[in-house]
Amino acid sequence: QQQVKQSPQSLIVQKGGISIINCAYENTAFDYFPWYQQFPGKGPALLIAIRPDVSEKKEGRFTISFNKSAKQFSLHIMDSQPGDSATYFCAASEGGGSRLTFGEGTQLTVNP
Amino acid sequence: GAVVSQHPSWVICKSGTSVKIECRSLDFQATTMFWYRQFPKQSLMLMATSNEGSKATYEQGVEKDKFLINHASLTLSTLTVTSAHPEDSSFYICSARPPAGGAGDIQYFGAGTRLSVL
C-alpha cells in the first residue's frame, strides 16, 4: 500500500515535444506529491509539487495533473528541450514531514 | 531554494575501513534529515530518518551498527559506514526537511556521495 508506481521506465521525445510521465498510488493518506529531477551523479532536485486539493499546478513548462479519484498524478513537460534529459522521480508522503515514497524513476531523453 | 551540502562527493576506501559522510543544511535549520542509498539506474531507497538530538530510525533491513547516523545539531547529520566492504559501494544521498509549517513537507537533497570500496 506504500508503493508508488511510475511509468514509463524510459521515454524518448523530440525537441519541442511534450513529455508525459505517470504515477499511481494506493495509500489514500498520501497528501503531498512532489516530482524530482536527477542528473547523473547528482542528487534529486525538487521540480514541482502538488497537494490533493487542486487538480493541476503549472510552473513554467512543467505541469502536474492530479486525479484524486483515480489515485493518479502525472508530470507534463511542455516544449521539451535536450537539457531536460534526466531521470524523473515522482514521490508521495502522508504530510507533516513524513517520509517520501519514491516511484521507480523515468529516464527521459530529449533528442535535438 | 534551500541548500543542502553533502561532503565528500566521492570517496574511495579500502575494505574494512570506516567512512564518514556529512550532510549540512546551509540556510535553514533541519529538524529532520533523511539518508538514502541509490544503486545505478534504480530509485532512492530510504535507509534511515534522523531527528536532531535523538536516535535515528532505521528502515527494515538496514543494519544500524553498520550505518551509524548522528544528528548532533539542527544543521548537521553524519552517516558513518563502518567496516566498509565492496557490497557497500553505492551512491548515498541525504535530504533535509525544514521545520513543520507551510514548507514542512519539502525535502531538499544533497548532491550525493559516491562510495567505492576496494
mmCIF file of C-alpha atoms in Angstrom:
data_model
loop_
_atom_site.group_PDB
_atom_site.id
_atom_site.type_symbol
_atom_site.label_atom_id
_atom_site.label_comp_id
_atom_site.label_asym_id
_atom_site.label_seq_id
_atom_site.Cartn_x
_atom_site.Cartn_y
_atom_site.Cartn_z
ATOM 1 C CA GLN A 1 0.000 0.000 0.000
ATOM 2 C CA GLN A 2 3.002 2.253 0.400
ATOM 3 C CA GLN A 3 4.123 1.853 -3.202
ATOM 4 C CA VAL A 4 4.099 4.469 -5.900
ATOM 5 C CA LYS A 5 4.083 3.016 -9.388
ATOM 6 C CA GLN A 6 5.727 5.082 -12.129
ATOM 7 C CA SER A 7 5.654 4.686 -15.894
ATOM 8 C CA PRO A 8 7.184 4.604 -18.390
ATOM 9 C CA GLN A 9 10.603 3.388 -17.319
ATOM 10 C CA SER A 10 12.178 5.285 -20.207
ATOM 11 C CA LEU A 11 10.928 7.897 -22.614
ATOM 12 C CA ILE A 12 12.368 9.393 -25.779
ATOM 13 C CA VAL A 13 10.928 12.668 -27.045
ATOM 14 C CA GLN A 14 11.864 15.008 -29.828
ATOM 15 C CA LYS A 15 12.861 18.566 -29.027
ATOM 16 C CA GLY A 16 9.767 20.716 -28.707
ATOM 17 C CA GLY A 17 7.526 17.791 -27.911
ATOM 18 C CA ILE A 18 5.547 17.024 -24.757
ATOM 19 C CA SER A 19 6.944 14.553 -22.220
ATOM 20 C CA ILE A 20 4.386 12.804 -20.041
ATOM 21 C CA ILE A 21 5.226 10.662 -17.023
ATOM 22 C CA ASN A 22 2.577 8.948 -14.952
ATOM 23 C CA CYS A 23 2.370 7.771 -11.365
ATOM 24 C CA ALA A 24 -0.235 5.846 -9.419
ATOM 25 C CA TYR A 25 -0.582 5.248 -5.702
ATOM 26 C CA GLU A 26 -2.722 3.201 -3.326
ATOM 27 C CA ASN A 27 -2.342 4.919 0.025
ATOM 28 C CA THR A 28 -5.212 7.392 0.356
ATOM 29 C CA ALA A 29 -3.415 9.043 3.266
ATOM 30 C CA PHE A 30 -0.832 10.495 0.887
ATOM 31 C CA ASP A 31 -1.347 14.243 0.666
ATOM 32 C CA TYR A 32 1.846 15.627 -0.812
ATOM 33 C CA PHE A 33 3.093 14.698 -4.279
ATOM 34 C CA PRO A 34 6.424 16.111 -5.470
ATOM 35 C CA TRP A 35 8.371 15.486 -8.640
ATOM 36 C CA TYR A 36 12.150 15.399 -8.605
ATOM 37 C CA GLN A 37 14.666 15.711 -11.433
ATOM 38 C CA GLN A 38 18.006 13.949 -11.152
ATOM 39 C CA PHE A 39 21.030 14.283 -13.396
ATOM 40 C CA PRO A 40 23.720 11.561 -13.415
ATOM 41 C CA GLY A 41 25.940 11.711 -10.367
ATOM 42 C CA LYS A 42 23.807 14.378 -8.681
ATOM 43 C CA GLY A 43 21.162 14.442 -6.005
ATOM 44 C CA PRO A 44 17.484 14.904 -6.876
ATOM 45 C CA ALA A 45 16.205 18.445 -7.252
ATOM 46 C CA LEU A 46 12.613 19.389 -6.485
ATOM 47 C CA LEU A 47 10.793 20.396 -9.662
ATOM 48 C CA ILE A 48 7.196 20.913 -8.678
ATOM 49 C CA ALA A 49 4.785 19.560 -6.090
ATOM 50 C CA ILE A 50 1.028 19.369 -5.607
ATOM 51 C CA ARG A 51 -1.469 18.675 -2.852
ATOM 52 C CA PRO A 52 -4.796 16.862 -3.394
ATOM 53 C CA ASP A 53 -6.937 19.970 -3.041
ATOM 54 C CA VAL A 54 -6.068 21.064 -6.596
ATOM 55 C CA SER A 55 -6.248 19.144 -9.858
ATOM 56 C CA GLU A 56 -3.475 20.922 -11.686
ATOM 57 C CA LYS A 57 -0.426 23.019 -10.957
ATOM 58 C CA LYS A 58 1.758 24.706 -13.525
ATOM 59 C CA GLU A 59 5.212 26.182 -13.138
ATOM 60 C CA GLY A 60 6.790 27.315 -16.373
ATOM 61 C CA ARG A 61 6.995 24.358 -18.759
ATOM 62 C CA PHE A 62 6.179 21.852 -16.014
ATOM 63 C CA THR A 63 2.621 20.881 -15.113
ATOM 64 C CA ILE A 64 1.320 18.360 -12.604
ATOM 65 C CA SER A 65 -2.117 16.890 -13.248
ATOM 66 C CA PHE A 66 -3.739 15.194 -10.273
ATOM 67 C CA ASN A 67 -6.714 12.819 -10.279
ATOM 68 C CA LYS A 68 -7.696 12.074 -6.705
ATOM 69 C CA SER A 69 -10.463 9.598 -7.525
ATOM 70 C CA ALA A 70 -8.170 7.564 -9.769
ATOM 71 C CA LYS A 71 -5.237 7.964 -7.378
ATOM 72 C CA GLN A 72 -3.017 9.050 -10.230
ATOM 73 C CA PHE A 73 -0.852 12.036 -10.988
ATOM 74 C CA SER A 74 1.312 12.944 -13.908
ATOM 75 C CA LEU A 75 4.072 15.305 -14.957
ATOM 76 C CA HIS A 76 3.859 17.091 -18.287
ATOM 77 C CA ILE A 77 6.925 18.809 -19.700
ATOM 78 C CA MET A 78 5.940 21.156 -22.492
ATOM 79 C CA ASP A 79 8.353 22.177 -25.249
ATOM 80 C CA SER A 80 10.840 19.554 -24.083
ATOM 81 C CA GLN A 81 14.493 20.502 -24.502
ATOM 82 C CA PRO A 82 17.682 18.405 -24.650
ATOM 83 C CA GLY A 83 18.634 19.941 -21.295
ATOM 84 C CA ASP A 84 15.578 18.248 -19.791
ATOM 85 C CA SER A 85 17.220 14.862 -20.407
ATOM 86 C CA ALA A 86 17.440 13.382 -16.904
ATOM 87 C CA THR A 87 15.774 10.873 -14.629
ATOM 88 C CA TYR A 88 12.477 11.965 -13.126
ATOM 89 C CA PHE A 89 11.029 10.580 -9.914
ATOM 90 C CA CYS A 90 7.552 11.021 -8.566
ATOM 91 C CA ALA A 91 7.058 10.694 -4.846
ATOM 92 C CA ALA A 92 4.358 10.869 -2.222
ATOM 93 C CA SER A 93 4.117 11.374 1.504
ATOM 94 C CA GLU A 94 1.460 11.497 4.168
ATOM 95 C CA GLY A 95 2.373 15.017 5.042
ATOM 96 C CA GLY A 96 3.509 16.502 8.298
ATOM 97 C CA GLY A 97 7.054 15.908 7.205
ATOM 98 C CA SER A 98 6.796 12.151 6.989
ATOM 99 C CA ARG A 99 8.954 10.001 4.740
ATOM 100 C CA LEU A 100 8.756 10.193 0.968
ATOM 101 C CA THR A 101 7.868 7.112 -1.036
ATOM 102 C CA PHE A 102 9.508 7.279 -4.461
ATOM 103 C CA GLY A 103 8.444 5.869 -7.785
ATOM 104 C CA GLU A 104 10.853 3.753 -9.795
ATOM 105 C CA GLY A 105 12.008 6.639 -11.976
ATOM 106 C CA THR A 106 11.735 7.542 -15.661
ATOM 107 C CA GLN A 107 14.790 8.152 -17.790
ATOM 108 C CA LEU A 108 13.868 10.931 -20.220
ATOM 109 C CA THR A 109 15.889 11.551 -23.356
ATOM 110 C CA VAL A 110 15.076 14.584 -25.475
ATOM 111 C CA ASN A 111 16.619 14.365 -28.927
ATOM 112 C CA PRO A 112 17.738 17.577 -30.631
ATOM 113 C CA GLY B 1 15.689 27.271 -2.827
ATOM 114 C CA ALA B 2 17.268 25.860 0.283
ATOM 115 C CA VAL B 3 20.751 24.412 0.018
ATOM 116 C CA VAL B 4 21.926 21.103 1.406
ATOM 117 C CA SER B 5 25.635 20.462 1.252
ATOM 118 C CA GLN B 6 26.987 16.920 1.269
ATOM 119 C CA HIS B 7 30.647 16.039 1.685
ATOM 120 C CA PRO B 8 32.621 14.336 0.302
ATOM 121 C CA SER B 9 31.199 13.949 -3.181
ATOM 122 C CA TRP B 10 33.330 10.900 -3.881
ATOM 123 C CA VAL B 11 35.324 8.633 -1.628
ATOM 124 C CA ILE B 12 37.396 5.536 -2.278
ATOM 125 C CA CYS B 13 38.384 3.397 0.660
ATOM 126 C CA LYS B 14 39.881 0.022 1.425
ATOM 127 C CA SER B 15 37.739 -2.834 2.619
ATOM 128 C CA GLY B 16 37.444 -2.859 6.389
ATOM 129 C CA THR B 17 37.850 0.872 6.911
ATOM 130 C CA SER B 18 35.165 3.332 8.013
ATOM 131 C CA VAL B 19 33.922 6.296 6.051
ATOM 132 C CA LYS B 20 32.044 9.347 7.339
ATOM 133 C CA ILE B 21 29.704 11.383 5.145
ATOM 134 C CA GLU B 22 28.469 14.802 6.245
ATOM 135 C CA CYS B 23 25.191 16.463 5.386
ATOM 136 C CA ARG B 24 24.636 20.122 6.196
ATOM 137 C CA SER B 25 21.662 22.395 5.718
ATOM 138 C CA LEU B 26 23.262 25.722 4.863
ATOM 139 C CA ASP B 27 20.430 28.240 5.120
ATOM 140 C CA PHE B 28 17.797 26.607 7.262
ATOM 141 C CA GLN B 29 17.509 24.507 10.367
ATOM 142 C CA ALA B 30 16.643 20.905 9.650
ATOM 143 C CA THR B 31 14.862 19.141 12.450
ATOM 144 C CA THR B 32 14.748 16.013 10.323
ATOM 145 C CA MET B 33 17.252 14.628 7.856
ATOM 146 C CA PHE B 34 16.963 11.502 5.767
ATOM 147 C CA TRP B 35 19.618 9.188 4.367
ATOM 148 C CA TYR B 36 19.086 7.320 1.115
ATOM 149 C CA ARG B 37 21.011 4.786 -0.881
ATOM 150 C CA GLN B 38 20.762 4.567 -4.646
ATOM 151 C CA PHE B 39 22.097 1.846 -6.914
ATOM 152 C CA PRO B 40 22.718 2.569 -10.631
ATOM 153 C CA LYS B 41 19.524 3.107 -12.608
ATOM 154 C CA GLN B 42 17.383 2.483 -9.542
ATOM 155 C CA SER B 43 15.225 4.590 -7.301
ATOM 156 C CA LEU B 44 16.174 6.066 -3.945
ATOM 157 C CA MET B 45 15.917 3.673 -1.030
ATOM 158 C CA LEU B 46 15.391 5.246 2.372
ATOM 159 C CA MET B 47 17.902 3.964 4.904
ATOM 160 C CA ALA B 48 17.052 5.983 7.969
ATOM 161 C CA THR B 49 15.344 9.067 9.353
ATOM 162 C CA SER B 50 17.408 11.260 11.617
ATOM 163 C CA ASN B 51 15.911 13.692 14.113
ATOM 164 C CA GLU B 52 18.081 16.239 15.873
ATOM 165 C CA GLY B 53 19.034 15.152 19.349
ATOM 166 C CA SER B 54 17.533 11.684 19.175
ATOM 167 C CA LYS B 55 18.401 8.279 17.817
ATOM 168 C CA ALA B 56 17.873 7.622 14.145
ATOM 169 C CA THR B 57 15.029 5.432 12.953
ATOM 170 C CA TYR B 58 16.285 2.779 10.558
ATOM 171 C CA GLU B 59 14.302 1.126 7.803
ATOM 172 C CA GLN B 60 13.786 -2.588 7.895
ATOM 173 C CA GLY B 61 16.837 -4.467 6.682
ATOM 174 C CA VAL B 62 19.303 -1.622 7.304
ATOM 175 C CA GLU B 63 21.994 -2.542 9.826
ATOM 176 C CA LYS B 64 22.145 0.257 12.375
ATOM 177 C CA ASP B 65 25.509 -0.901 13.695
ATOM 178 C CA LYS B 66 26.975 -0.706 10.221
ATOM 179 C CA PHE B 67 25.439 2.591 9.173
ATOM 180 C CA LEU B 68 25.872 4.924 12.144
ATOM 181 C CA ILE B 69 23.877 8.132 11.988
ATOM 182 C CA ASN B 70 24.425 11.142 14.201
ATOM 183 C CA HIS B 71 22.303 14.297 14.098
ATOM 184 C CA ALA B 72 24.046 16.430 16.669
ATOM 185 C CA SER B 73 22.787 19.823 15.545
ATOM 186 C CA LEU B 74 19.966 21.371 13.556
ATOM 187 C CA THR B 75 22.248 21.799 10.548
ATOM 188 C CA LEU B 76 24.421 18.693 10.551
ATOM 189 C CA SER B 77 23.867 14.972 10.238
ATOM 190 C CA THR B 78 26.558 12.400 9.587
ATOM 191 C CA LEU B 79 26.470 8.881 8.213
ATOM 192 C CA THR B 80 29.375 6.603 9.055
ATOM 193 C CA VAL B 81 29.750 3.389 7.105
ATOM 194 C CA THR B 82 31.688 1.145 9.466
ATOM 195 C CA SER B 83 33.949 -1.670 8.285
ATOM 196 C CA ALA B 84 33.014 -0.985 4.696
ATOM 197 C CA HIS B 85 33.002 -3.823 2.174
ATOM 198 C CA PRO B 86 32.693 -3.806 -1.620
ATOM 199 C CA GLU B 87 28.959 -4.509 -1.393
ATOM 200 C CA ASP B 88 28.564 -1.180 0.423
ATOM 201 C CA SER B 89 29.715 0.635 -2.705
ATOM 202 C CA SER B 90 26.826 2.843 -3.738
ATOM 203 C CA PHE B 91 25.560 6.398 -4.087
ATOM 204 C CA TYR B 92 24.496 7.815 -0.716
ATOM 205 C CA ILE B 93 22.232 10.855 -0.649
ATOM 206 C CA CYS B 94 20.963 12.902 2.265
ATOM 207 C CA SER B 95 17.995 15.202 2.416
ATOM 208 C CA ALA B 96 16.884 17.787 4.922
ATOM 209 C CA ARG B 97 13.428 18.984 5.860
ATOM 210 C CA PRO B 98 12.678 22.466 7.168
ATOM 211 C CA PRO B 99 10.684 22.760 10.387
ATOM 212 C CA ALA B 100 6.979 21.951 10.297
ATOM 213 C CA GLY B 101 4.794 24.539 8.645
ATOM 214 C CA GLY B 102 3.979 25.553 5.104
ATOM 215 C CA ALA B 103 7.190 24.133 3.704
ATOM 216 C CA GLY B 104 7.447 21.312 6.181
ATOM 217 C CA ASP B 105 6.793 18.585 3.642
ATOM 218 C CA ILE B 106 9.562 19.615 1.265
ATOM 219 C CA GLN B 107 12.801 17.675 1.302
ATOM 220 C CA TYR B 108 15.914 19.275 -0.123
ATOM 221 C CA PHE B 109 18.580 16.877 -1.294
ATOM 222 C CA GLY B 110 22.334 16.971 -1.160
ATOM 223 C CA ALA B 111 24.427 16.256 -4.254
ATOM 224 C CA GLY B 112 25.214 12.747 -3.080
ATOM 225 C CA THR B 113 28.357 10.835 -2.170
ATOM 226 C CA ARG B 114 29.712 8.075 -4.348
ATOM 227 C CA LEU B 115 31.382 5.455 -2.186
ATOM 228 C CA SER B 116 33.716 2.938 -3.780
ATOM 229 C CA VAL B 117 35.107 0.228 -1.508
ATOM 230 C CA LEU B 118 38.091 -1.642 -2.893
#
